[in-house]
């Protein structure tokens, strides 16, 4: 699945994945799922997780990201999957945006993703690998105070579409995962949120799908739904 006759690293197992923000939440669950799928997972973490293959990386620093990617790729010599999962959640009304926090959120939530993809593509082309971008409902359902979260998530839709056009001819598949609420905090058992493991299983599927299938975007919602505060035509007229 991961190698072809053109791939000089074909047959050298296990396949390698990079996951950002693997120390907790969904990134932690994605790491566990890919481990179970037999992949060698490398985490890029700001906060240490104790995972045997983690590299310290604050994604708000392009220099730190470059150094971390170099470290992983030099050691593995191959890459089969990239999962950009980390997120900097900064919420403030536009009128009150702090320029430094805004810049940091854009860097972590968008620029670091582009940097990682650009750095990973040569090896992903060789392995005919997969990119999974963690988006969000926030990328298409905008809300007050959400610009620093919504805008970069919306931009990931553009990134995924451009990559689908540019990189499928090189054998690289890109998927955008757009989830609703995930119970990312330890101890959250809300039936109105998806578990991190459930979301991680979808990410695993996207990476291990048959090689002739590219899933462009997958939108995920919790199966549970609370009674809506506003419904029907009133919902349409409430924005
Ligand atoms: N939770 C939801 O309801 C939900 C819904 C839709 C989409 N999503 C998306 O799913 C993905 C995972 O979300 P989550 O809720 O599981 O995340 P989370 O539990 O809040 O964890 C965020 C991760 O990003 C890392 N991170 C933040 N800033 C960083 C930086 N500057 N450098 C390196 N790492 C940094 C965090 O590291 P630290 O531990 O160091 O802070 C942490 O590992 C995100 O892309 C999110 O947008 C989540």
PDB file of N, CA and C in Angstrom, residues 24 87-91 101 105 109 149 184-185:
ATOM      1  N   UNK A  24      -1.563  15.473  23.514  1.00  0.00           N
ATOM      2  CA  UNK A  24      -2.866  15.384  24.199  1.00  0.00           C
ATOM      3  C   UNK A  24      -3.994  15.446  23.168  1.00  0.00           C
ATOM      4  N   UNK A  87      -3.400  22.980  17.166  1.00  0.00           N
ATOM      5  CA  UNK A  87      -4.187  24.206  16.973  1.00  0.00           C
ATOM      6  C   UNK A  87      -3.925  25.182  18.104  1.00  0.00           C
ATOM      7  N   UNK A  88      -3.867  26.474  17.747  1.00  0.00           N
ATOM      8  CA  UNK A  88      -3.771  27.562  18.715  1.00  0.00           C
ATOM      9  C   UNK A  88      -5.138  28.235  18.726  1.00  0.00           C
ATOM     10  N   UNK A  89      -5.890  28.041  19.816  1.00  0.00           N
ATOM     11  CA  UNK A  89      -7.234  28.645  19.889  1.00  0.00           C
ATOM     12  C   UNK A  89      -7.129  30.010  20.547  1.00  0.00           C
ATOM     13  N   UNK A  90      -7.341  31.024  19.773  1.00  0.00           N
ATOM     14  CA  UNK A  90      -7.354  32.389  20.305  1.00  0.00           C
ATOM     15  C   UNK A  90      -8.674  33.017  19.894  1.00  0.00           C
ATOM     16  N   UNK A  91      -9.462  33.395  20.886  1.00  0.00           N
ATOM     17  CA  UNK A  91     -10.775  33.961  20.606  1.00  0.00           C
ATOM     18  C   UNK A  91     -10.832  35.406  21.099  1.00  0.00           C
ATOM     19  N   UNK A 101      -1.006  38.007  19.314  1.00  0.00           N
ATOM     20  CA  UNK A 101      -1.757  36.740  19.445  1.00  0.00           C
ATOM     21  C   UNK A 101      -2.369  36.349  18.108  1.00  0.00           C
ATOM     22  N   UNK A 105      -1.528  32.934  16.177  1.00  0.00           N
ATOM     23  CA  UNK A 105      -2.585  31.980  15.796  1.00  0.00           C
ATOM     24  C   UNK A 105      -2.523  31.678  14.298  1.00  0.00           C
ATOM     25  N   UNK A 109      -1.833  27.970  13.040  1.00  0.00           N
ATOM     26  CA  UNK A 109      -3.006  27.333  12.433  1.00  0.00           C
ATOM     27  C   UNK A 109      -2.967  27.280  10.913  1.00  0.00           C
ATOM     28  N   UNK A 149      -9.586  31.690  14.738  1.00  0.00           N
ATOM     29  CA  UNK A 149      -9.771  30.237  14.589  1.00  0.00           C
ATOM     30  C   UNK A 149     -10.439  29.939  13.242  1.00  0.00           C
ATOM     31  N   UNK A 184     -12.125  16.588  23.680  1.00  0.00           N
ATOM     32  CA  UNK A 184     -10.658  16.528  23.685  1.00  0.00           C
ATOM     33  C   UNK A 184     -10.057  16.628  25.077  1.00  0.00           C
ATOM     34  N   UNK A 185     -10.865  17.063  26.054  1.00  0.00           N
ATOM     35  CA  UNK A 185     -10.331  17.189  27.419  1.00  0.00           C
ATOM     36  C   UNK A 185     -10.529  15.873  28.165  1.00  0.00           C
TER      37      UNK A 185
END
